[in-house]
Coordinates of C-alpha atoms in Angstrom, one line a residue:
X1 CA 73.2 117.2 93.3
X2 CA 72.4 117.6 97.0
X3 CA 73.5 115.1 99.3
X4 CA 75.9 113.1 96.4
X5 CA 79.1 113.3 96.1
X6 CA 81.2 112.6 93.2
X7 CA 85.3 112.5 93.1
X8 CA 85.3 114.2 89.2
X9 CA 83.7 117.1 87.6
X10 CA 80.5 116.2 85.1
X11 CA 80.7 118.9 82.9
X12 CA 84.2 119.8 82.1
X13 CA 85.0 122.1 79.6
X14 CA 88.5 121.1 78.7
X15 CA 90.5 117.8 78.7
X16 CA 92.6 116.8 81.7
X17 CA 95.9 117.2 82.0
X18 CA 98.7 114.8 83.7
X19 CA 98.6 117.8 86.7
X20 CA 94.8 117.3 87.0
X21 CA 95.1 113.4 87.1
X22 CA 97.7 112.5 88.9
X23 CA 97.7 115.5 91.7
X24 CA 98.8 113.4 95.0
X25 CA 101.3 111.5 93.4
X26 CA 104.6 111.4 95.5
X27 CA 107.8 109.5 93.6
X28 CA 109.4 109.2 97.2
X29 CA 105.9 107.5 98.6
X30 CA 105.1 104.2 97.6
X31 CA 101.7 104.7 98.7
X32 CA 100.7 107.7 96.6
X33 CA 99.6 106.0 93.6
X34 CA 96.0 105.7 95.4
X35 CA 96.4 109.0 96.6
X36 CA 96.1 110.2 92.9
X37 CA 92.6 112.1 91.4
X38 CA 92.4 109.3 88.7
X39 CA 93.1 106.4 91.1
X40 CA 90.2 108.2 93.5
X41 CA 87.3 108.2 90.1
X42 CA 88.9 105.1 89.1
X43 CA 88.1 103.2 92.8
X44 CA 84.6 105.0 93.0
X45 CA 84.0 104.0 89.0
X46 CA 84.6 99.9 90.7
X47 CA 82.9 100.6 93.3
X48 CA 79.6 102.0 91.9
X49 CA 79.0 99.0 89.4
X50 CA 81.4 99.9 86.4
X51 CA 79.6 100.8 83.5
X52 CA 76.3 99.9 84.9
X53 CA 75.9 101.4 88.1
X54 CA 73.0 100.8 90.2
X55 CA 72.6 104.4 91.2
X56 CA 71.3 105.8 88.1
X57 CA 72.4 109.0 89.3
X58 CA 76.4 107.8 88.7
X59 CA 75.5 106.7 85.2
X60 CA 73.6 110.1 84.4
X61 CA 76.6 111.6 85.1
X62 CA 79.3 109.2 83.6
X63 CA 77.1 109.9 80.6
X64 CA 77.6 113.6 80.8
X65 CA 81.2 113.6 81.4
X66 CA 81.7 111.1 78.4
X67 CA 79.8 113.6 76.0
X68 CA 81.9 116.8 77.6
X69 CA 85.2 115.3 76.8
X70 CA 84.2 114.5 73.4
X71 CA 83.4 117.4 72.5
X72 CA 86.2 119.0 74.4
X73 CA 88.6 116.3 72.3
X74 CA 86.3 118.1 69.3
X75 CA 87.4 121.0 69.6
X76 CA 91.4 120.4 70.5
X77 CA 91.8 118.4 67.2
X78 CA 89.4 120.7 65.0
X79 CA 91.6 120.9 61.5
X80 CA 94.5 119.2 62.5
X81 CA 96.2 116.2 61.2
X82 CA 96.0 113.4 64.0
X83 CA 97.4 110.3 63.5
X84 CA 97.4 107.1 66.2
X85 CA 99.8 104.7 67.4
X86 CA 98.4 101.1 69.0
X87 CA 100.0 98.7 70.3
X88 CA 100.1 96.0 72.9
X89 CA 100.2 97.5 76.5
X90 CA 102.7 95.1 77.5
X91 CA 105.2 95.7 75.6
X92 CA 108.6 96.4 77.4
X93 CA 110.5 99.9 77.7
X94 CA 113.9 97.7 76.6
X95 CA 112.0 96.7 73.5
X96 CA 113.9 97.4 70.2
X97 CA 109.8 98.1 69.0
X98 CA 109.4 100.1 72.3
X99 CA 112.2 102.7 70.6
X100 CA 111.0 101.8 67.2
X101 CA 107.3 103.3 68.2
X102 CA 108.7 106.2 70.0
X103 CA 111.1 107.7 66.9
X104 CA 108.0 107.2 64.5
X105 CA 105.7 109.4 67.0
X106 CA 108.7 112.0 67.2
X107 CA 109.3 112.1 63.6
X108 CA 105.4 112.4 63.1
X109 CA 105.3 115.2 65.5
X110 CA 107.9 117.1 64.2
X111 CA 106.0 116.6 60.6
X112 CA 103.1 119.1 62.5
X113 CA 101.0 115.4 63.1
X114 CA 98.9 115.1 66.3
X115 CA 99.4 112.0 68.2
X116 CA 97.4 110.0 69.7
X117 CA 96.9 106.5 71.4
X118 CA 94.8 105.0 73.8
X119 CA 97.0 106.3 77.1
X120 CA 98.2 103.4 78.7
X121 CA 101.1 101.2 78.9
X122 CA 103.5 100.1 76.2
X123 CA 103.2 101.1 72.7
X124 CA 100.7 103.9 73.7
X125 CA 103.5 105.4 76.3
X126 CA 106.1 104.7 74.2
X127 CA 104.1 107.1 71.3
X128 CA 103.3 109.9 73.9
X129 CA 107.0 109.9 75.3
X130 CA 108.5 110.0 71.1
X131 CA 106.0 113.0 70.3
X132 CA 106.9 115.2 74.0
X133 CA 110.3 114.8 73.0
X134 CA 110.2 116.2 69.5
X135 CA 112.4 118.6 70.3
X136 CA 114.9 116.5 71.4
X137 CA 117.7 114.4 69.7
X138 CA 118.5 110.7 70.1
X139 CA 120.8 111.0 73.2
X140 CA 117.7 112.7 75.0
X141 CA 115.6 109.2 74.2
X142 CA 118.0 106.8 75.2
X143 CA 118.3 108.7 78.3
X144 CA 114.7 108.7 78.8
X145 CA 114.7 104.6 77.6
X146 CA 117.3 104.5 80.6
X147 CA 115.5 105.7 83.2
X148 CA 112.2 103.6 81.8
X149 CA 114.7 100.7 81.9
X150 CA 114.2 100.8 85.7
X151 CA 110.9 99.5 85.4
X152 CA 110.5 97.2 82.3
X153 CA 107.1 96.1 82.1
X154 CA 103.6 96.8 83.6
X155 CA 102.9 95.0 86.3
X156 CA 99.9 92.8 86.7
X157 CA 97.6 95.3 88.5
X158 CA 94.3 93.9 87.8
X159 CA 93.1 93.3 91.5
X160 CA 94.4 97.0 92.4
X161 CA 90.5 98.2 93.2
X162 CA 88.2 95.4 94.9
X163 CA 84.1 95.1 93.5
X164 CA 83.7 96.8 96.6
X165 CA 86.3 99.4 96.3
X166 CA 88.7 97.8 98.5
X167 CA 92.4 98.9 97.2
X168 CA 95.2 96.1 97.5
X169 CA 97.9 98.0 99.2
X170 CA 100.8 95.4 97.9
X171 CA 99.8 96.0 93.9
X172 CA 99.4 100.1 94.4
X173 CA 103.4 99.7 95.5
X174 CA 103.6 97.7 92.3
X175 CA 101.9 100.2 90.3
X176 CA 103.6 103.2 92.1
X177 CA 107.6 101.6 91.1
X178 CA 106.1 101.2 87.3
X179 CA 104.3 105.2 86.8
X180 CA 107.5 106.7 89.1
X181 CA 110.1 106.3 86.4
X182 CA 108.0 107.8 83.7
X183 CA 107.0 110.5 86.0
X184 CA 109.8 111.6 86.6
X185 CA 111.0 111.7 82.9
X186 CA 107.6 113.3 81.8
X187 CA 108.3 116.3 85.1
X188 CA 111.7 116.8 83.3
X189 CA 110.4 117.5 80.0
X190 CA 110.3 121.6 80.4
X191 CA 108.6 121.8 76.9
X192 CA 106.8 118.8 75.8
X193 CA 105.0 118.7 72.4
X194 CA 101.8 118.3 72.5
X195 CA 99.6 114.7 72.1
X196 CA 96.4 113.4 73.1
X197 CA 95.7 110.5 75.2
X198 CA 92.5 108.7 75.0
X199 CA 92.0 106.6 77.7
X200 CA 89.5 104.7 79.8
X201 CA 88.4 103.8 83.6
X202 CA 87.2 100.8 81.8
X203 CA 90.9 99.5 82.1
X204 CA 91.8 102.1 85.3
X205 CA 94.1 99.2 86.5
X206 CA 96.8 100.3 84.0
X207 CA 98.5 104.0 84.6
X208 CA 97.3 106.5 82.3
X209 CA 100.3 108.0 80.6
X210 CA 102.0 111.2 82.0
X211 CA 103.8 111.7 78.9
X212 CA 100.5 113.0 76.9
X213 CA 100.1 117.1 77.5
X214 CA 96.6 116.1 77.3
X215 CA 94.3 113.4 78.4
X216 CA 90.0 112.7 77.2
X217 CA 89.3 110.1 79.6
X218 CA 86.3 108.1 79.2
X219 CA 84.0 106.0 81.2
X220 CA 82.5 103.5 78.6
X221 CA 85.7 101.9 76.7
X222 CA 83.3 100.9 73.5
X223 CA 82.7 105.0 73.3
X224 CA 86.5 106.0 73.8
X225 CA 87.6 103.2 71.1
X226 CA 85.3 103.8 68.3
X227 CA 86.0 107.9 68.8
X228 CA 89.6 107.1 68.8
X229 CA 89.4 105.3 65.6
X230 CA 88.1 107.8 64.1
X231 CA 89.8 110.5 65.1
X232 CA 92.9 109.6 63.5
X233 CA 91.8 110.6 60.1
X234 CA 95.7 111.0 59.1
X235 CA 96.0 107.1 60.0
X236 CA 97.3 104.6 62.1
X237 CA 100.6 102.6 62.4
X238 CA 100.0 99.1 64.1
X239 CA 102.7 98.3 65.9
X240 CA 102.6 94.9 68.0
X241 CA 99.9 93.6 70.3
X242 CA 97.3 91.0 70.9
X243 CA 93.5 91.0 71.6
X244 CA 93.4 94.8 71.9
X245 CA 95.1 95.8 69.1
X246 CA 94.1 93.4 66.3
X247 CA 90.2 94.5 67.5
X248 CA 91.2 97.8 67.0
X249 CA 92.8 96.6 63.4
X250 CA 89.7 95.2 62.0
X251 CA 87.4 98.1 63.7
X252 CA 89.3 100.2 61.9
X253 CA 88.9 98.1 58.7
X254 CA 85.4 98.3 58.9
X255 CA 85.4 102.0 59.2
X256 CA 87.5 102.0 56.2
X257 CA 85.4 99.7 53.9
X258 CA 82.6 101.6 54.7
X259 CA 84.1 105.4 54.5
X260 CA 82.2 105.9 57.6
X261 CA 84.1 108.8 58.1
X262 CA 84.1 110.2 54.6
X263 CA 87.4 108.5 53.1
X264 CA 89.7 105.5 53.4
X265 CA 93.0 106.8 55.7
X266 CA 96.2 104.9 55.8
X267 CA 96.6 101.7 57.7
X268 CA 100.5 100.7 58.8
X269 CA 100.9 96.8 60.1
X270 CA 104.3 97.8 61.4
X271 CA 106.1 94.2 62.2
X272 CA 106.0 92.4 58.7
X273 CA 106.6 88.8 60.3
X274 CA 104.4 89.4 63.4
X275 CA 100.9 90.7 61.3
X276 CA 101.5 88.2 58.7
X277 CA 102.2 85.0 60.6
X278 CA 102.3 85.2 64.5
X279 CA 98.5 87.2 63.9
X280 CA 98.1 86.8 60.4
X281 CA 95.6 89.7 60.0
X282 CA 96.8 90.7 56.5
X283 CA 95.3 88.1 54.5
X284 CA 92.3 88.5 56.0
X285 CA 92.6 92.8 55.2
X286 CA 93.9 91.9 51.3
X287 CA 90.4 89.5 50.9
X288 CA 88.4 92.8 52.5
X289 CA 89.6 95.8 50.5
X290 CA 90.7 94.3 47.3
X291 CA 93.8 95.3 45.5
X292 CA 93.2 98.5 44.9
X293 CA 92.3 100.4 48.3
X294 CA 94.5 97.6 49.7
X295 CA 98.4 98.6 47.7
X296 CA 96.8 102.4 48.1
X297 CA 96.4 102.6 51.5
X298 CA 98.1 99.3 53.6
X299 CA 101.7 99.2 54.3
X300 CA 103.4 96.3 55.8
X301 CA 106.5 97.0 57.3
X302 CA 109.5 96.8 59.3
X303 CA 111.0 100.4 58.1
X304 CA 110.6 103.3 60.9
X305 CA 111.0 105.1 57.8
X306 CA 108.4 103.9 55.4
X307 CA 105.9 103.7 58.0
X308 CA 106.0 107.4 59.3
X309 CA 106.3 108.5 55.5
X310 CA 103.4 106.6 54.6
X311 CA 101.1 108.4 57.0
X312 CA 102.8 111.9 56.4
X313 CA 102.8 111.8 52.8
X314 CA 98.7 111.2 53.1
X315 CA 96.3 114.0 52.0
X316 CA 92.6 112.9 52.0

């Protein structure tokens, strides 16, 4: 389009990779975060008006590059068994549930599984850092967890990018000391196994995840979330989170009920205590299926174990 310039490509023909996304970042320059291809879309994303930009120009294209990585994404998971982890993006690299999430996505990978998660923070990093180290044994984790220990949890980065695409210099050092540790784990990974991150710019504020060997980035979250969902036809293990994450639980259900996408696939509430009394979403999930698609496909569990084997045993 003469005369307007965008920072991404509109019609891509694959997903991104960490390499595409986060060219420009420099572990020894605190700086560098904004210096990154996805920190430069996600600035001009703010600065155009979001989801509704004024320049309808921006929004024709946001539209196009939505529909090209879905049916990029299409074609990557095109008969294979995916399966998702969610989970709260705040939850700390020392977590015993940080570990917890990151042996079930290993052991799912190594079971032939695709992973996949929403790409941020947390749970989601914690599932793409399990599954590129299937390969690996347990020493190799905890001496991943120790370098992630640097940097426990996200930082509050919400005020990173202005309305007017001004960038807050103190929270892109903030953000930088956060995505260096995992960088630099994820750069040491010579063979990673693959998994499939599915972020947004929606939420840009919070790193994408180098651990995922591929990344379908969208524009408008409610697009990205309900393709997510779906994708994970082999089913999804719940560990714990708040607004996010029970949403996705009872989008999910409805998906379910409804065999909107052909059959009913395995739900996991991993955190028995947590989804039954600190959010008690599984009364609400026994009431919706009934007995029998709910002790068919609903686990509640504590058990690394019985929650991987639950979703690996599945065959639609």
């Amino acid at each position: 389009m003469p005369g307007f310039d965008l920072p991404y490509e509109p019609m891509r023909r694959r997903l991104y990779t960490p390499a595409d996304l986060f060219q420009g970042f420099d572990p020894a320059n605190s700086a560098s975060f904004a210096h990154t291809v996805d920190f430069a879309i996600y600035q001009h994303y703010v600065e155009q008006g979001r989801t509704a930009p004024e320049n309808p120009y921006v929004g024709m294209v946001q539209a196009m590059h939505d529909n090209t990585i879905t049916r990029a994404k299409t074609l990557f998971t095109a008969g294979r068994r995916v399966a998702a982890i969610m989970g709260g993006h705040k939850m700390s690299r020392t977590s015993p549930r940080y570990r917890d999430v990151a042996v079930m996505a290993r052991r799912l990978t190594r079971q032939g599984i695709l992973l996949c998660t929403g790409g941020g923070p947390g749970a989601m990093e914690a599932s793409h850092l399990g599954a590129s180290l299937a390969d690996g044994s347990d020493l190799d984790l905890d001496a991943a967890l120790a370098i992630l220990s640097k940097q426990p949890t996200v930082p509050a980065l919400a005020d990173i990018v202005a309305a007017d695409g001004s960038v807050d210099p103190a929270c892109v050092e903030l953000a930088h000391a956060w995505f260096a540790p995992a960088f630099e784990v994820a750069s040491a990974i010579r063979a990673p196994h693959e998994s499939l991150a599915i972020p947004t710019w929606h939420y840009g504020h919070e790193p994408s995840t180098p651990f995922a060997t591929h990344i379908g980035k969208y524009f408008q979250n409610s697009i990205r979330e309900d393709g997510l969902l779906a994708l994970a036809k082999q089913g999804i293990i719940y560990a714990e989170g708040k607004a996010g994450t029970i949403q996705e639980i009872f989008q999910d259900g409805a998906q379910n009920y409804y065999r909107t996408f052909e059959y009913f696939s395995p739900m996991v509430l991993f955190g028995a205590t947590y989804w039954t009394e600190t959010y008690p979403v599984v009364a609400v999930l026994q009431k919706l299926f009934g007995p029998e698609d709910y002790e068919k496909y609903v686990l509640v569990t504590d058990d690394v174990d019985a929650a991987t084997h639950f979703v690996e045993r599945f065959v639609p």
